PDB file of C-alpha atoms in Angstrom:
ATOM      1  CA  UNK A   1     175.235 198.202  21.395  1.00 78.00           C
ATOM      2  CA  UNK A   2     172.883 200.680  22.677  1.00 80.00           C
ATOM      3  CA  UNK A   3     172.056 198.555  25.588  1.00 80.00           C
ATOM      4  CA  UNK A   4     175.014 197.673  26.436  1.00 82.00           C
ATOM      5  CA  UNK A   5     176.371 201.343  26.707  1.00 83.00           C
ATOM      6  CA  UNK A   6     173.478 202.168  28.787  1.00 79.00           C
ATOM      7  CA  UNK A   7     174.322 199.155  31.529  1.00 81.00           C
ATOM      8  CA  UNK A   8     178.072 200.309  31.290  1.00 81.00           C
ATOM      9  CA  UNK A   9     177.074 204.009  32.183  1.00 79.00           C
ATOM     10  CA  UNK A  10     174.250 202.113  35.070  1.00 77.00           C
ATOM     11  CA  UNK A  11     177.578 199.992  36.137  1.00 73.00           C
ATOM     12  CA  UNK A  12     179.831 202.653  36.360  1.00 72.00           C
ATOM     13  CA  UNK A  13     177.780 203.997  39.186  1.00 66.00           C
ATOM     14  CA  UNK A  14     175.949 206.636  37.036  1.00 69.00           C
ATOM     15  CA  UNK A  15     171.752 207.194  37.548  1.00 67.00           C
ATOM     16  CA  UNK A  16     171.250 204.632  34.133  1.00 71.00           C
ATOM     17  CA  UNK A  17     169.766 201.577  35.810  1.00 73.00           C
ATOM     18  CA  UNK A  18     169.960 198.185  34.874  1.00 74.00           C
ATOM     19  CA  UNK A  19     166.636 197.281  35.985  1.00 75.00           C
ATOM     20  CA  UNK A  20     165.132 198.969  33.655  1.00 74.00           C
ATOM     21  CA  UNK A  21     167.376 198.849  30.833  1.00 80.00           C
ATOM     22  CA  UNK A  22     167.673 195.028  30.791  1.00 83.00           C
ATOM     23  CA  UNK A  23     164.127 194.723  30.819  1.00 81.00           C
ATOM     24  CA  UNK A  24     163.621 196.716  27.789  1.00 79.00           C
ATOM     25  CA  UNK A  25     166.335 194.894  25.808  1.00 85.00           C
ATOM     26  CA  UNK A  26     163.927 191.405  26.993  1.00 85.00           C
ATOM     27  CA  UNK A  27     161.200 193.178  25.643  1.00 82.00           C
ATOM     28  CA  UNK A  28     163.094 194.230  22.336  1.00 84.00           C
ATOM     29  CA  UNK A  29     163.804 190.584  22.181  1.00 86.00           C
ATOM     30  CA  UNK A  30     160.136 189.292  22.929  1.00 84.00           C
ATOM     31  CA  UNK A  31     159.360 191.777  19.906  1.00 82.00           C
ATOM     32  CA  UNK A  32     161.871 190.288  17.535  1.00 87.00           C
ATOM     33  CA  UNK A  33     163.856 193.119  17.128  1.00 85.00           C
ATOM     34  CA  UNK A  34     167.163 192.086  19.612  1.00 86.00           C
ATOM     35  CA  UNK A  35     168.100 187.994  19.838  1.00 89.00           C
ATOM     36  CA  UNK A  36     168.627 187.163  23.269  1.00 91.00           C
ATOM     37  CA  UNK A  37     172.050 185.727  23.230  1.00 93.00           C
ATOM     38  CA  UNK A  38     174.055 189.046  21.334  1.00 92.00           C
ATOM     39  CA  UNK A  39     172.061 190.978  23.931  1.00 91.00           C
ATOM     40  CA  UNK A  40     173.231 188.725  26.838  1.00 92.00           C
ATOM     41  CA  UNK A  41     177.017 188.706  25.228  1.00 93.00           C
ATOM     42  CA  UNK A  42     176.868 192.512  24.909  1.00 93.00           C
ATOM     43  CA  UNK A  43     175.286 193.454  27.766  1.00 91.00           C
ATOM     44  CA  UNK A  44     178.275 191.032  29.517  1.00 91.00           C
ATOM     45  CA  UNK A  45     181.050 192.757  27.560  1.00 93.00           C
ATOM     46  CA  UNK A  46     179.829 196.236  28.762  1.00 91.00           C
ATOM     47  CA  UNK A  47     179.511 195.126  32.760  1.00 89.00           C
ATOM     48  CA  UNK A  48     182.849 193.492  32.709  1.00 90.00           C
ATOM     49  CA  UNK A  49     184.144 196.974  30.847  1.00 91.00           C
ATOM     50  CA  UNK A  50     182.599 199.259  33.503  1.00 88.00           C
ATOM     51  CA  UNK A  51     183.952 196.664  36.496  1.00 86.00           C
ATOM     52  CA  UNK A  52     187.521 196.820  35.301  1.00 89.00           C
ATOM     53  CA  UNK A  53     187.452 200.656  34.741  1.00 87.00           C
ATOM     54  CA  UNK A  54     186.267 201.150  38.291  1.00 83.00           C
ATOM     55  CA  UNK A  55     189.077 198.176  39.690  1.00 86.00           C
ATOM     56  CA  UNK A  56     192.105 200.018  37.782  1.00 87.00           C
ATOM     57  CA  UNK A  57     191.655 202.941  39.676  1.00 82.00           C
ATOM     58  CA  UNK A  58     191.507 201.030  43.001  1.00 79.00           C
ATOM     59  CA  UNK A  59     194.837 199.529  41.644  1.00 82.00           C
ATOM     60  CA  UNK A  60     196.498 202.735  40.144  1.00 84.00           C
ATOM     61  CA  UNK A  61     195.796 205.119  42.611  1.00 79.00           C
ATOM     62  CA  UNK A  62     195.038 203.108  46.267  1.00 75.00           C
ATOM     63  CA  UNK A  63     192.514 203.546  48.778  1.00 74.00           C
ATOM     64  CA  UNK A  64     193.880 206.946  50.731  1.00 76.00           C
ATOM     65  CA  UNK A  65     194.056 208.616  47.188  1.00 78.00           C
ATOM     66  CA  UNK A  66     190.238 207.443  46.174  1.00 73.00           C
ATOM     67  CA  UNK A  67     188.889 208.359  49.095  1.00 73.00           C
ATOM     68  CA  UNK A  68     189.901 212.174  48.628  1.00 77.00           C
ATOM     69  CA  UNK A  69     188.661 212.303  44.933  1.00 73.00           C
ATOM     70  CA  UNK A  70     185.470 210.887  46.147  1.00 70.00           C
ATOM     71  CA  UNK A  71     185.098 213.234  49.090  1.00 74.00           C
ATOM     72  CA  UNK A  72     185.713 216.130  46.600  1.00 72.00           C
ATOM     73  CA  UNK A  73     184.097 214.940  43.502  1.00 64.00           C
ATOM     74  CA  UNK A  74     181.635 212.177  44.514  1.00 62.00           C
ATOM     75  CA  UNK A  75     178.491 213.724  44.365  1.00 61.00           C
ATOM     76  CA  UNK A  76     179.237 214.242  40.389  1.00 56.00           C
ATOM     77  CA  UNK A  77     179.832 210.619  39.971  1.00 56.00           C
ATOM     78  CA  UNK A  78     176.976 209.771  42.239  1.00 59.00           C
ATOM     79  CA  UNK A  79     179.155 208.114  44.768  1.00 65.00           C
ATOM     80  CA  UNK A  80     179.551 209.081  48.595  1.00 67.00           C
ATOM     81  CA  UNK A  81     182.167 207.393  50.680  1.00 71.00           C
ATOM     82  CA  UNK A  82     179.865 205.078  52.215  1.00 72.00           C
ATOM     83  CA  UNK A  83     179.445 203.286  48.982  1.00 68.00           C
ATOM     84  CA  UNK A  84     183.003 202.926  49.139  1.00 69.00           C
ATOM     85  CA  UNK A  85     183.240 201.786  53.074  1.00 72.00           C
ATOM     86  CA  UNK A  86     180.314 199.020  52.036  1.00 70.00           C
ATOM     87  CA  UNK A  87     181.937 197.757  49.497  1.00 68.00           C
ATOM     88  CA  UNK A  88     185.685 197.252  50.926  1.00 71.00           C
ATOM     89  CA  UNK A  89     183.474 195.934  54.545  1.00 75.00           C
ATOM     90  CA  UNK A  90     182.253 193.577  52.126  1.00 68.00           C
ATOM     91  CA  UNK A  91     185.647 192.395  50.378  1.00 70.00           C
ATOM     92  CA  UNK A  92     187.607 192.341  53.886  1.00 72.00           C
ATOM     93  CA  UNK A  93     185.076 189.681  55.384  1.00 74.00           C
ATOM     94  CA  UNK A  94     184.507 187.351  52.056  1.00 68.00           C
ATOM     95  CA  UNK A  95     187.630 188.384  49.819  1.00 67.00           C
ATOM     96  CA  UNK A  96     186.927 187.250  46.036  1.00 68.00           C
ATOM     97  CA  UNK A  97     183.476 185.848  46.344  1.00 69.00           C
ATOM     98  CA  UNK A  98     182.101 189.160  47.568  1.00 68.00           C
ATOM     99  CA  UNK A  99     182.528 190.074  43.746  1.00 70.00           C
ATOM    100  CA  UNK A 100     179.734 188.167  43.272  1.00 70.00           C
ATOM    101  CA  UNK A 101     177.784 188.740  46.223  1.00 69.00           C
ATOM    102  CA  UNK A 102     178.335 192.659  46.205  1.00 67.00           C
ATOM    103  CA  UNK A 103     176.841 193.313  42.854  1.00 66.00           C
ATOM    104  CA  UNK A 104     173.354 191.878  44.635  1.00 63.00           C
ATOM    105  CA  UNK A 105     173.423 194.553  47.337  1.00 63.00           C
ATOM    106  CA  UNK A 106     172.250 197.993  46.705  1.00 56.00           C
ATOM    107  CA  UNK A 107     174.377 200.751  47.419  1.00 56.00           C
ATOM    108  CA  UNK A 108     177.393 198.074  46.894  1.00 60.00           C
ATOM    109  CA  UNK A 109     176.999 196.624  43.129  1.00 64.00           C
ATOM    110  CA  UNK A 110     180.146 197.224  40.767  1.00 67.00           C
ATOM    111  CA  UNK A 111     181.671 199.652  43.388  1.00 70.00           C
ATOM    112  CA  UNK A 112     183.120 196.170  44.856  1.00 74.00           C
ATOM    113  CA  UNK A 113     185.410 196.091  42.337  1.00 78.00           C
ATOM    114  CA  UNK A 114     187.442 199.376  43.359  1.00 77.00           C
ATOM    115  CA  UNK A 115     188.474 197.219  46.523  1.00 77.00           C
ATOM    116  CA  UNK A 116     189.621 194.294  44.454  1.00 78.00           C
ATOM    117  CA  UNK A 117     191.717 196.813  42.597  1.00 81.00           C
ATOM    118  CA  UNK A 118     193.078 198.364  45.750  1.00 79.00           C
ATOM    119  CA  UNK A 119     194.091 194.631  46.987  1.00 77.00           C
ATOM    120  CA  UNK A 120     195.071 193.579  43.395  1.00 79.00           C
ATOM    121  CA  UNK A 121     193.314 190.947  43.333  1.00 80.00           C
ATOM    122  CA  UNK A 122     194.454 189.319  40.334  1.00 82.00           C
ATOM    123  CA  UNK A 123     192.315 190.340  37.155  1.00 82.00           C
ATOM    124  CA  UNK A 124     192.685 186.759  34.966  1.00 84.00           C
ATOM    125  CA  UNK A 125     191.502 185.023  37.907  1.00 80.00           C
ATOM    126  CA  UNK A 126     189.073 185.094  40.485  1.00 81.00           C
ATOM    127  CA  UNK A 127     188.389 188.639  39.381  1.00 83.00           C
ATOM    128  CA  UNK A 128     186.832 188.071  35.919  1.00 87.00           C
ATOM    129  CA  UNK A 129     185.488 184.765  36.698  1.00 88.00           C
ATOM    130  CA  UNK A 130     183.409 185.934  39.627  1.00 84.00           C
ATOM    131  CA  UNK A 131     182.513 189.164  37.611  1.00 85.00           C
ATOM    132  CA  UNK A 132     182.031 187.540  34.357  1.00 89.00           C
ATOM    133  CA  UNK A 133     179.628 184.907  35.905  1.00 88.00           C
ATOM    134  CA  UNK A 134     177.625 187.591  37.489  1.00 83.00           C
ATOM    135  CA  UNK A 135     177.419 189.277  34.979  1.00 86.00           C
ATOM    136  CA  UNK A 136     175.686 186.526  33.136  1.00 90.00           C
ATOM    137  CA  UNK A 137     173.272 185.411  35.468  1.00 87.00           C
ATOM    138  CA  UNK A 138     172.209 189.325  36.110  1.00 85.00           C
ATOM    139  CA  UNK A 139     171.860 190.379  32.487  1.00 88.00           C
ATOM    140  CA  UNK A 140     170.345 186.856  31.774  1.00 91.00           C
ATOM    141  CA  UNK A 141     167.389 187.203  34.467  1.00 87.00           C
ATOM    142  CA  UNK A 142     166.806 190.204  33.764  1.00 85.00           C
ATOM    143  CA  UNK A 143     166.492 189.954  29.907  1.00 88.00           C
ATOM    144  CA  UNK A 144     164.566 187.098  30.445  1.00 88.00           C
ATOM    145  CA  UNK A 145     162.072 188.823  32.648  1.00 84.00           C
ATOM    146  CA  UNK A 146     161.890 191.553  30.231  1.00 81.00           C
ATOM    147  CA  UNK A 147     161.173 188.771  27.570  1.00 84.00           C
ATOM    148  CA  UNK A 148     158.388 187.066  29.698  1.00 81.00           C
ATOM    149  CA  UNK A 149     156.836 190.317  31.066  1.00 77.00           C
ATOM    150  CA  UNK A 150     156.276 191.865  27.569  1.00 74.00           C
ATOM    151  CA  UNK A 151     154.687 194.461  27.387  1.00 70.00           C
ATOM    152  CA  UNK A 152     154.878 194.519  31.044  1.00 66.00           C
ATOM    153  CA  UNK A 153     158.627 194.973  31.419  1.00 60.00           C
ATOM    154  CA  UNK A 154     158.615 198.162  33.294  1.00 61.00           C
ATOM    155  CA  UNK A 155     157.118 196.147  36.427  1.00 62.00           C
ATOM    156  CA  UNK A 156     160.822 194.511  36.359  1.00 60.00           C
ATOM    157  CA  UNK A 157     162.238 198.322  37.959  1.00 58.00           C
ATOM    158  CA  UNK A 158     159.326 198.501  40.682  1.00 63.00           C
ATOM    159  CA  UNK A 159     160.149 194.849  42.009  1.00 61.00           C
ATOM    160  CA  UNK A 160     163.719 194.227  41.338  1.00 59.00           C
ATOM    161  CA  UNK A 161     165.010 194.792  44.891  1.00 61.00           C
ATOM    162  CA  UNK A 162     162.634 192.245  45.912  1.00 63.00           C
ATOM    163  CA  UNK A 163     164.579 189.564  43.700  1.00 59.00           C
ATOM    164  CA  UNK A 164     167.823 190.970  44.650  1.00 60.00           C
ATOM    165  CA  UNK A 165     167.092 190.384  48.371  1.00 63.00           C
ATOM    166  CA  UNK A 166     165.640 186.950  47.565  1.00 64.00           C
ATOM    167  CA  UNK A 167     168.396 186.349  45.632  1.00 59.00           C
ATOM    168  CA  UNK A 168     171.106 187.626  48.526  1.00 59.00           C
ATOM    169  CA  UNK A 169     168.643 185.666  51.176  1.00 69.00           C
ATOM    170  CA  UNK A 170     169.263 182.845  48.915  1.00 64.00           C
ATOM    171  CA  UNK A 171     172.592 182.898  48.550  1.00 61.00           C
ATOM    172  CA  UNK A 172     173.083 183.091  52.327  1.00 68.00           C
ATOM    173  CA  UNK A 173     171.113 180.398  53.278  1.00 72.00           C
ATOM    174  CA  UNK A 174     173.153 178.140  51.065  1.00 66.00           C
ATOM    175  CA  UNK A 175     176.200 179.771  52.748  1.00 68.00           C
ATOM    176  CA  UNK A 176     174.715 178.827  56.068  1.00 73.00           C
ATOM    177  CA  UNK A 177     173.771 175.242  54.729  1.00 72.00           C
ATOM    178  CA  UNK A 178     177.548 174.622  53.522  1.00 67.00           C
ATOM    179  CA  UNK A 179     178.828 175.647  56.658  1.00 72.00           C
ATOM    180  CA  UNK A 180     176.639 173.998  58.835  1.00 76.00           C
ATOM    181  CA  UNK A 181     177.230 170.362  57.023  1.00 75.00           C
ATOM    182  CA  UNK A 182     180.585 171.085  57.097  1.00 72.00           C
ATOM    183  CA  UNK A 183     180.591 171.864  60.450  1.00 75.00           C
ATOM    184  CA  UNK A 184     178.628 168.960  61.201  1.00 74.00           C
ATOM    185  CA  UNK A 185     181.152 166.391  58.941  1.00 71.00           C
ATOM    186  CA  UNK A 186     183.963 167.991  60.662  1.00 71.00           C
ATOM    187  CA  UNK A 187     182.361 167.312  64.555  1.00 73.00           C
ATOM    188  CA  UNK A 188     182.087 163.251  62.978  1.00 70.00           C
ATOM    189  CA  UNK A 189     185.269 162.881  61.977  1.00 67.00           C
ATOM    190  CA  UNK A 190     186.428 164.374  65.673  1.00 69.00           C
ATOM    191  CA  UNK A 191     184.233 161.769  67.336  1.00 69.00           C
ATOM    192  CA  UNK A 192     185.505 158.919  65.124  1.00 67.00           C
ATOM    193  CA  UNK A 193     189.255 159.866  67.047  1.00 63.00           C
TER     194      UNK A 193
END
């Protein structure tokens, strides 16, 4: 439970991060002391907790309203309103799959979900599976590396935004490769006319 609070306060925007907390529960694991699967359920529960509490205020209060509190109060919360202008930039151009693909850029992560609040998207849909299946394959990579590294689970903080850029170059090369075939399937089925 420990754990867990600690990636809900890293979620939640707050200087607690998850690449080095995740880690350590992996290690904790290696040692014997956690089991991975409560830590990867846990750890889940708590980033799905700290999305929704940033995508009801999104929903409650709107964007105009947001963006006042966080040009008053943002630098106690740790967020400026670019943060904000990222991650709605992000939602306007790929709507419910940037949940997924905004908690892989920095400066975006669970801020992504205050748009989806503000354009209520609809929470027992897309919204909680896209977060809840992020949420899995974060906490589960990165308790895993902190498993495998040991010891040696503090070298998970210095190189994580190497894997998340992999992991965003990745995921836009198979967004490339989808829309190229389809392009390419669709350009067939014209000539076959």
């Amino acid at each position: 439970l420990g754990i867990a609070f600690l990636v809900m306060l890293g979620n939640l925007h707050l200087p607690v991060p998850t690449e080095l907390t995740l880690p350590l529960a992996g290690f904790l694991v290696g040692q014997g002391r956690f089991s991975f699967f409560p830590a990867l359920v846990w750890t889940t529960v708590a980033a799905v907790a700290s999305s929704l509490g940033l995508y009801f205020p999104g929903r409650w209060f709107g964007e105009e309203r947001l963006r006042r509190f966080v040009g008053r109060f943002g630098r106690f919360v740790f967020v400026r309103e670019s943060d904000l202008d990222k991650a709605k930039e992000l939602f306007d151009q790929h709507g419910g799959k940037a949940i997924l693909i905004g908690r892989l850029i920095p400066g975006v992560g669970t801020l992504i979900s205050v748009p989806a609040g503000i354009y209520r998207m609809p929470i027992y849909g897309w919204f909680l599976f896209w977060t809840v299946l992020d949420s899995v394959v974060w906490n589960a990579l990165f308790i895993g590396l902190g498993w495998v590294l040991g010891s040696q689970w503090t070298l998970v903080e210095r190189y994580a935004k190497i894997v998340e850029y992999a992991v965003l170059g990745a995921l836009a090369l198979g967004i490339f490769w989808f829309l190229w075939r389809r392009g390419r399937a669709r350009k067939r089925a014209e000539d076959y006319r």
